[in-house]
């Protein structure tokens, strides 16, 4: 079955420290993965997608098919990075998209 | 500017009552989705639609229904509200292609007493 696992519900790091939010997936097909973020009192929004190989707000994520992982990383955390982060996997249904989300990780950056 | 809105933003109701949550998008997106967000469960898909008159069940569809009579709206109805349906509900839409971003509404916080 298709599944996305984020093993850490809560993650707390100090400002300036590196941060890594873990995401593992289970999918028999070719995975297409996203990270979504929800800042306090804001709506959920796309942070980055693996196919773009981009860096957004200093965050990067590399798809590792051998380890079935898509961990989100940032070398130097900032206080404004505090938010809820969701990893998501795309399923292809009838040629269209459906997302399966992980349980989410609440990241807190301490000053 | 195009956007996706939800109403009401907050709702308190009693068990057994029928409740309808509205979702409206002005992007002319084909795909629309309803999720619920609960601690420890993340976001779970309730129902989704790939176009007018198309509706599909998600992983937690029991007790919920949707209808898609036009492109812009996908109302979510709780037929007989239960306390287990206390949650935050998010509507989302996407254009309809793979790798498309889903755009989320602001959410509706529902409390069932």
PDB file of C-alpha atoms in Angstrom:
ATOM      1  CA  UNK A   1       0.000   0.000   0.000  1.00  0.00           C
ATOM      2  CA  UNK A   2       1.094   3.548  -0.652  1.00  0.00           C
ATOM      3  CA  UNK A   3       2.212   5.227   2.501  1.00  0.00           C
ATOM      4  CA  UNK A   4       4.237   8.209   3.681  1.00  0.00           C
ATOM      5  CA  UNK A   5       5.905   8.096   7.087  1.00  0.00           C
ATOM      6  CA  UNK A   6       7.297  11.047   8.996  1.00  0.00           C
ATOM      7  CA  UNK A   7       8.773   9.444  12.112  1.00  0.00           C
ATOM      8  CA  UNK A   8       9.121  12.648  14.128  1.00  0.00           C
ATOM      9  CA  UNK A   9       5.951  14.402  15.269  1.00  0.00           C
ATOM     10  CA  UNK A  10       8.001  17.122  16.944  1.00  0.00           C
ATOM     11  CA  UNK A  11      11.462  18.449  16.170  1.00  0.00           C
ATOM     12  CA  UNK A  12      13.203  21.237  18.013  1.00  0.00           C
ATOM     13  CA  UNK A  13      16.547  22.769  17.030  1.00  0.00           C
ATOM     14  CA  UNK A  14      18.418  25.945  17.835  1.00  0.00           C
ATOM     15  CA  UNK A  15      18.703  28.839  15.420  1.00  0.00           C
ATOM     16  CA  UNK A  16      21.712  28.407  13.183  1.00  0.00           C
ATOM     17  CA  UNK A  17      21.834  24.643  13.625  1.00  0.00           C
ATOM     18  CA  UNK A  18      21.228  22.221  10.748  1.00  0.00           C
ATOM     19  CA  UNK A  19      17.799  20.714  10.467  1.00  0.00           C
ATOM     20  CA  UNK A  20      16.612  17.509   8.824  1.00  0.00           C
ATOM     21  CA  UNK A  21      12.994  16.430   8.640  1.00  0.00           C
ATOM     22  CA  UNK A  22      12.674  12.781   7.761  1.00  0.00           C
ATOM     23  CA  UNK A  23      10.264  11.320   5.233  1.00  0.00           C
ATOM     24  CA  UNK A  24      10.040   7.731   4.060  1.00  0.00           C
ATOM     25  CA  UNK A  25       7.598   6.409   1.497  1.00  0.00           C
ATOM     26  CA  UNK A  26       6.201   3.128   0.311  1.00  0.00           C
ATOM     27  CA  UNK A  27       5.170   3.022  -3.339  1.00  0.00           C
ATOM     28  CA  UNK A  28       5.599   0.426  -6.052  1.00  0.00           C
ATOM     29  CA  UNK A  29       5.635   2.906  -8.918  1.00  0.00           C
ATOM     30  CA  UNK A  30       7.917   5.801  -9.751  1.00  0.00           C
ATOM     31  CA  UNK A  31       7.454   8.236  -6.858  1.00  0.00           C
ATOM     32  CA  UNK A  32       6.688  11.910  -7.175  1.00  0.00           C
ATOM     33  CA  UNK A  33       7.170  13.667  -3.867  1.00  0.00           C
ATOM     34  CA  UNK A  34       6.451  17.045  -2.352  1.00  0.00           C
ATOM     35  CA  UNK A  35       7.022  18.952   0.853  1.00  0.00           C
ATOM     36  CA  UNK A  36       4.191  21.205   2.026  1.00  0.00           C
ATOM     37  CA  UNK A  37       4.478  23.691   4.887  1.00  0.00           C
ATOM     38  CA  UNK A  38       1.928  25.350   7.151  1.00  0.00           C
ATOM     39  CA  UNK A  39       3.107  28.410   9.043  1.00  0.00           C
ATOM     40  CA  UNK A  40       1.185  29.601  12.069  1.00  0.00           C
ATOM     41  CA  UNK A  41      -2.212  31.024  11.096  1.00  0.00           C
ATOM     42  CA  UNK A  42      -1.534  30.472   7.396  1.00  0.00           C
ATOM     43  CA  UNK A  43      -2.826  27.957   4.933  1.00  0.00           C
ATOM     44  CA  UNK A  44      -0.909  24.932   3.747  1.00  0.00           C
ATOM     45  CA  UNK A  45       1.377  25.719   0.824  1.00  0.00           C
ATOM     46  CA  UNK A  46       3.854  23.955  -1.386  1.00  0.00           C
ATOM     47  CA  UNK A  47       7.466  24.237  -0.257  1.00  0.00           C
ATOM     48  CA  UNK A  48       9.196  22.173  -2.889  1.00  0.00           C
ATOM     49  CA  UNK A  49       8.823  19.204  -5.202  1.00  0.00           C
ATOM     50  CA  UNK A  50      11.493  16.635  -5.970  1.00  0.00           C
ATOM     51  CA  UNK A  51      11.214  16.861  -9.727  1.00  0.00           C
ATOM     52  CA  UNK A  52      12.202  20.538  -9.680  1.00  0.00           C
ATOM     53  CA  UNK A  53      15.434  19.906  -7.773  1.00  0.00           C
ATOM     54  CA  UNK A  54      15.114  23.387  -6.375  1.00  0.00           C
ATOM     55  CA  UNK A  55      16.093  25.077  -3.141  1.00  0.00           C
ATOM     56  CA  UNK A  56      13.328  27.081  -1.508  1.00  0.00           C
ATOM     57  CA  UNK A  57      14.003  29.264   1.541  1.00  0.00           C
ATOM     58  CA  UNK A  58      17.290  27.393   1.917  1.00  0.00           C
ATOM     59  CA  UNK A  59      15.594  23.986   2.070  1.00  0.00           C
ATOM     60  CA  UNK A  60      16.504  21.094  -0.196  1.00  0.00           C
ATOM     61  CA  UNK A  61      15.249  17.549  -0.467  1.00  0.00           C
ATOM     62  CA  UNK A  62      16.796  14.685  -2.386  1.00  0.00           C
ATOM     63  CA  UNK A  63      14.908  11.636  -3.476  1.00  0.00           C
ATOM     64  CA  UNK A  64      16.763   8.465  -2.467  1.00  0.00           C
ATOM     65  CA  UNK A  65      15.038   5.562  -4.179  1.00  0.00           C
ATOM     66  CA  UNK A  66      17.318   2.991  -2.553  1.00  0.00           C
ATOM     67  CA  UNK A  67      16.311   4.125   0.928  1.00  0.00           C
ATOM     68  CA  UNK A  68      12.815   5.224  -0.204  1.00  0.00           C
ATOM     69  CA  UNK A  69      13.380   8.551   1.473  1.00  0.00           C
ATOM     70  CA  UNK A  70      12.822  12.227   0.725  1.00  0.00           C
ATOM     71  CA  UNK A  71      14.306  14.023   3.712  1.00  0.00           C
ATOM     72  CA  UNK A  72      14.065  17.817   3.944  1.00  0.00           C
ATOM     73  CA  UNK A  73      17.252  19.605   4.936  1.00  0.00           C
ATOM     74  CA  UNK A  74      18.478  23.076   5.734  1.00  0.00           C
ATOM     75  CA  UNK A  75      22.036  23.818   6.833  1.00  0.00           C
ATOM     76  CA  UNK A  76      21.238  26.790   9.093  1.00  0.00           C
ATOM     77  CA  UNK A  77      17.798  26.987  10.670  1.00  0.00           C
ATOM     78  CA  UNK A  78      16.053  30.327  11.126  1.00  0.00           C
ATOM     79  CA  UNK A  79      13.285  31.219  13.560  1.00  0.00           C
ATOM     80  CA  UNK A  80      10.836  31.817  10.713  1.00  0.00           C
ATOM     81  CA  UNK A  81      11.220  28.162   9.720  1.00  0.00           C
ATOM     82  CA  UNK A  82       9.072  27.168  12.681  1.00  0.00           C
ATOM     83  CA  UNK A  83       6.024  25.511  11.130  1.00  0.00           C
ATOM     84  CA  UNK A  84       4.246  22.241  10.442  1.00  0.00           C
ATOM     85  CA  UNK A  85       5.824  20.298   7.583  1.00  0.00           C
ATOM     86  CA  UNK A  86       4.124  17.585   5.564  1.00  0.00           C
ATOM     87  CA  UNK A  87       5.718  15.186   3.134  1.00  0.00           C
ATOM     88  CA  UNK A  88       3.383  14.027   0.359  1.00  0.00           C
ATOM     89  CA  UNK A  89       3.416  11.369  -2.343  1.00  0.00           C
ATOM     90  CA  UNK A  90       1.553  11.677  -5.633  1.00  0.00           C
ATOM     91  CA  UNK A  91      -0.620   8.817  -6.777  1.00  0.00           C
ATOM     92  CA  UNK A  92      -1.700   8.637 -10.390  1.00  0.00           C
ATOM     93  CA  UNK A  93      -5.402   7.943 -10.512  1.00  0.00           C
ATOM     94  CA  UNK A  94      -7.139   7.995 -13.901  1.00  0.00           C
ATOM     95  CA  UNK A  95      -4.255  10.077 -15.225  1.00  0.00           C
ATOM     96  CA  UNK A  96      -4.769  12.735 -12.573  1.00  0.00           C
ATOM     97  CA  UNK A  97      -3.227  13.464  -9.216  1.00  0.00           C
ATOM     98  CA  UNK A  98      -4.040  12.435  -5.689  1.00  0.00           C
ATOM     99  CA  UNK A  99      -1.767  13.173  -2.758  1.00  0.00           C
ATOM    100  CA  UNK A 100      -1.014  10.937   0.205  1.00  0.00           C
ATOM    101  CA  UNK A 101       0.309  12.925   3.162  1.00  0.00           C
ATOM    102  CA  UNK A 102       2.491  11.911   6.039  1.00  0.00           C
ATOM    103  CA  UNK A 103       1.494  12.614   9.612  1.00  0.00           C
ATOM    104  CA  UNK A 104       3.449  15.850   9.692  1.00  0.00           C
ATOM    105  CA  UNK A 105       6.376  17.149  11.746  1.00  0.00           C
ATOM    106  CA  UNK A 106       6.106  20.273  13.850  1.00  0.00           C
ATOM    107  CA  UNK A 107       9.429  22.077  13.655  1.00  0.00           C
ATOM    108  CA  UNK A 108      10.337  24.583  16.339  1.00  0.00           C
ATOM    109  CA  UNK A 109      13.408  26.764  16.008  1.00  0.00           C
ATOM    110  CA  UNK A 110      14.629  28.023  19.347  1.00  0.00           C
ATOM    111  CA  UNK A 111      16.405  31.392  19.544  1.00  0.00           C
TER     112      UNK A 111
ATOM    113  CA  UNK B   1      -6.710  37.487  -7.956  1.00  0.00           C
ATOM    114  CA  UNK B   2      -7.771  33.873  -8.234  1.00  0.00           C
ATOM    115  CA  UNK B   3      -8.110  32.088  -4.942  1.00  0.00           C
ATOM    116  CA  UNK B   4      -9.753  29.319  -2.966  1.00  0.00           C
ATOM    117  CA  UNK B   5     -12.062  30.159  -0.079  1.00  0.00           C
ATOM    118  CA  UNK B   6     -13.880  28.187   2.574  1.00  0.00           C
ATOM    119  CA  UNK B   7     -16.889  29.044   4.692  1.00  0.00           C
ATOM    120  CA  UNK B   8     -17.613  29.122   7.472  1.00  0.00           C
ATOM    121  CA  UNK B   9     -14.173  29.449   9.051  1.00  0.00           C
ATOM    122  CA  UNK B  10     -15.486  28.217  12.393  1.00  0.00           C
ATOM    123  CA  UNK B  11     -18.545  26.114  13.149  1.00  0.00           C
ATOM    124  CA  UNK B  12     -20.025  24.613  16.288  1.00  0.00           C
ATOM    125  CA  UNK B  13     -22.801  22.085  15.877  1.00  0.00           C
ATOM    126  CA  UNK B  14     -24.519  19.296  17.755  1.00  0.00           C
ATOM    127  CA  UNK B  15     -24.333  15.576  17.130  1.00  0.00           C
ATOM    128  CA  UNK B  16     -26.866  14.364  14.631  1.00  0.00           C
ATOM    129  CA  UNK B  17     -27.190  17.628  12.748  1.00  0.00           C
ATOM    130  CA  UNK B  18     -26.436  17.960   9.065  1.00  0.00           C
ATOM    131  CA  UNK B  19     -23.600  20.354   8.322  1.00  0.00           C
ATOM    132  CA  UNK B  20     -22.344  21.656   4.992  1.00  0.00           C
ATOM    133  CA  UNK B  21     -18.934  23.217   4.519  1.00  0.00           C
ATOM    134  CA  UNK B  22     -18.431  25.334   1.428  1.00  0.00           C
ATOM    135  CA  UNK B  23     -15.387  25.462  -0.821  1.00  0.00           C
ATOM    136  CA  UNK B  24     -15.091  27.850  -3.751  1.00  0.00           C
ATOM    137  CA  UNK B  25     -12.192  28.327  -6.155  1.00  0.00           C
ATOM    138  CA  UNK B  26     -11.793  30.852  -8.928  1.00  0.00           C
ATOM    139  CA  UNK B  27      -8.867  29.242 -10.758  1.00  0.00           C
ATOM    140  CA  UNK B  28     -11.114  27.115 -12.952  1.00  0.00           C
ATOM    141  CA  UNK B  29      -9.254  24.051 -11.681  1.00  0.00           C
ATOM    142  CA  UNK B  30     -10.544  20.626 -12.642  1.00  0.00           C
ATOM    143  CA  UNK B  31      -9.448  18.885  -9.444  1.00  0.00           C
ATOM    144  CA  UNK B  32     -10.820  19.611  -5.999  1.00  0.00           C
ATOM    145  CA  UNK B  33     -10.140  17.810  -2.731  1.00  0.00           C
ATOM    146  CA  UNK B  34     -11.351  17.730   0.857  1.00  0.00           C
ATOM    147  CA  UNK B  35      -9.025  16.782   3.711  1.00  0.00           C
ATOM    148  CA  UNK B  36      -9.315  16.643   7.453  1.00  0.00           C
ATOM    149  CA  UNK B  37      -6.374  17.498   9.682  1.00  0.00           C
ATOM    150  CA  UNK B  38      -6.024  15.761  13.029  1.00  0.00           C
ATOM    151  CA  UNK B  39      -3.145  15.510  15.472  1.00  0.00           C
ATOM    152  CA  UNK B  40      -1.239  12.310  14.928  1.00  0.00           C
ATOM    153  CA  UNK B  41      -2.930  11.613  11.599  1.00  0.00           C
ATOM    154  CA  UNK B  42      -1.780  14.489   9.460  1.00  0.00           C
ATOM    155  CA  UNK B  43      -3.954  15.243   6.465  1.00  0.00           C
ATOM    156  CA  UNK B  44      -6.366  12.570   5.341  1.00  0.00           C
ATOM    157  CA  UNK B  45      -8.335  12.648   2.124  1.00  0.00           C
ATOM    158  CA  UNK B  46     -12.113  12.580   2.514  1.00  0.00           C
ATOM    159  CA  UNK B  47     -13.468  13.040  -1.017  1.00  0.00           C
ATOM    160  CA  UNK B  48     -12.172  14.371  -4.294  1.00  0.00           C
ATOM    161  CA  UNK B  49     -13.411  15.366  -7.715  1.00  0.00           C
ATOM    162  CA  UNK B  50     -11.719  15.482 -11.113  1.00  0.00           C
ATOM    163  CA  UNK B  51     -14.430  17.506 -12.792  1.00  0.00           C
ATOM    164  CA  UNK B  52     -18.088  18.454 -12.886  1.00  0.00           C
ATOM    165  CA  UNK B  53     -20.341  15.579 -11.803  1.00  0.00           C
ATOM    166  CA  UNK B  54     -17.305  13.483 -10.835  1.00  0.00           C
ATOM    167  CA  UNK B  55     -16.834  12.522  -7.169  1.00  0.00           C
ATOM    168  CA  UNK B  56     -14.653   9.884  -5.537  1.00  0.00           C
ATOM    169  CA  UNK B  57     -14.201   8.549  -2.026  1.00  0.00           C
ATOM    170  CA  UNK B  58     -10.984   9.102  -0.176  1.00  0.00           C
ATOM    171  CA  UNK B  59      -9.574   7.140   2.738  1.00  0.00           C
ATOM    172  CA  UNK B  60     -11.956   8.542   5.373  1.00  0.00           C
ATOM    173  CA  UNK B  61     -15.190   9.119   3.467  1.00  0.00           C
ATOM    174  CA  UNK B  62     -17.675   7.469   5.864  1.00  0.00           C
ATOM    175  CA  UNK B  63     -20.214  10.000   7.119  1.00  0.00           C
ATOM    176  CA  UNK B  64     -19.341  12.576   4.451  1.00  0.00           C
ATOM    177  CA  UNK B  65     -20.651  13.345   0.983  1.00  0.00           C
ATOM    178  CA  UNK B  66     -19.808  15.814  -1.786  1.00  0.00           C
ATOM    179  CA  UNK B  67     -21.350  16.967  -5.024  1.00  0.00           C
ATOM    180  CA  UNK B  68     -19.822  18.823  -7.974  1.00  0.00           C
ATOM    181  CA  UNK B  69     -22.423  20.694  -9.965  1.00  0.00           C
ATOM    182  CA  UNK B  70     -19.994  23.274 -11.346  1.00  0.00           C
ATOM    183  CA  UNK B  71     -16.254  23.806 -11.660  1.00  0.00           C
ATOM    184  CA  UNK B  72     -15.935  26.335  -8.849  1.00  0.00           C
ATOM    185  CA  UNK B  73     -17.608  24.606  -5.900  1.00  0.00           C
ATOM    186  CA  UNK B  74     -17.243  21.367  -3.968  1.00  0.00           C
ATOM    187  CA  UNK B  75     -19.408  21.491  -0.820  1.00  0.00           C
ATOM    188  CA  UNK B  76     -18.750  18.890   1.860  1.00  0.00           C
ATOM    189  CA  UNK B  77     -21.755  17.584   3.785  1.00  0.00           C
ATOM    190  CA  UNK B  78     -21.701  15.768   7.093  1.00  0.00           C
ATOM    191  CA  UNK B  79     -24.954  13.842   6.952  1.00  0.00           C
ATOM    192  CA  UNK B  80     -25.302  13.379  10.714  1.00  0.00           C
ATOM    193  CA  UNK B  81     -22.470  15.025  12.595  1.00  0.00           C
ATOM    194  CA  UNK B  82     -20.563  12.932  15.137  1.00  0.00           C
ATOM    195  CA  UNK B  83     -18.052  14.011  17.781  1.00  0.00           C
ATOM    196  CA  UNK B  84     -15.390  12.053  15.901  1.00  0.00           C
ATOM    197  CA  UNK B  85     -15.819  14.528  13.068  1.00  0.00           C
ATOM    198  CA  UNK B  86     -14.509  17.390  15.176  1.00  0.00           C
ATOM    199  CA  UNK B  87     -11.521  18.480  13.132  1.00  0.00           C
ATOM    200  CA  UNK B  88     -10.041  21.104  10.882  1.00  0.00           C
ATOM    201  CA  UNK B  89     -11.188  20.695   7.286  1.00  0.00           C
ATOM    202  CA  UNK B  90      -9.175  21.847   4.288  1.00  0.00           C
ATOM    203  CA  UNK B  91     -10.281  22.166   0.726  1.00  0.00           C
ATOM    204  CA  UNK B  92      -7.716  22.154  -2.085  1.00  0.00           C
ATOM    205  CA  UNK B  93      -7.677  22.417  -5.845  1.00  0.00           C
ATOM    206  CA  UNK B  94      -5.252  21.701  -8.662  1.00  0.00           C
ATOM    207  CA  UNK B  95      -5.254  22.150 -12.384  1.00  0.00           C
ATOM    208  CA  UNK B  96      -5.334  18.488 -13.231  1.00  0.00           C
ATOM    209  CA  UNK B  97      -1.846  17.546 -14.333  1.00  0.00           C
ATOM    210  CA  UNK B  98       0.717  15.364 -12.624  1.00  0.00           C
ATOM    211  CA  UNK B  99       3.223  17.228 -10.490  1.00  0.00           C
ATOM    212  CA  UNK B 100       0.723  20.067 -10.146  1.00  0.00           C
ATOM    213  CA  UNK B 101       0.701  22.035  -6.938  1.00  0.00           C
ATOM    214  CA  UNK B 102      -2.414  21.729  -4.835  1.00  0.00           C
ATOM    215  CA  UNK B 103      -3.664  25.074  -3.552  1.00  0.00           C
ATOM    216  CA  UNK B 104      -5.259  24.986  -0.160  1.00  0.00           C
ATOM    217  CA  UNK B 105      -8.047  26.983   1.390  1.00  0.00           C
ATOM    218  CA  UNK B 106      -7.716  28.588   4.832  1.00  0.00           C
ATOM    219  CA  UNK B 107      -9.519  25.749   6.600  1.00  0.00           C
ATOM    220  CA  UNK B 108     -12.735  25.337   8.575  1.00  0.00           C
ATOM    221  CA  UNK B 109     -12.538  24.469  12.245  1.00  0.00           C
ATOM    222  CA  UNK B 110     -15.530  22.289  13.153  1.00  0.00           C
ATOM    223  CA  UNK B 111     -16.546  21.367  16.669  1.00  0.00           C
ATOM    224  CA  UNK B 112     -19.265  18.761  17.139  1.00  0.00           C
ATOM    225  CA  UNK B 113     -20.733  18.746  20.645  1.00  0.00           C
TER     226      UNK B 113
END
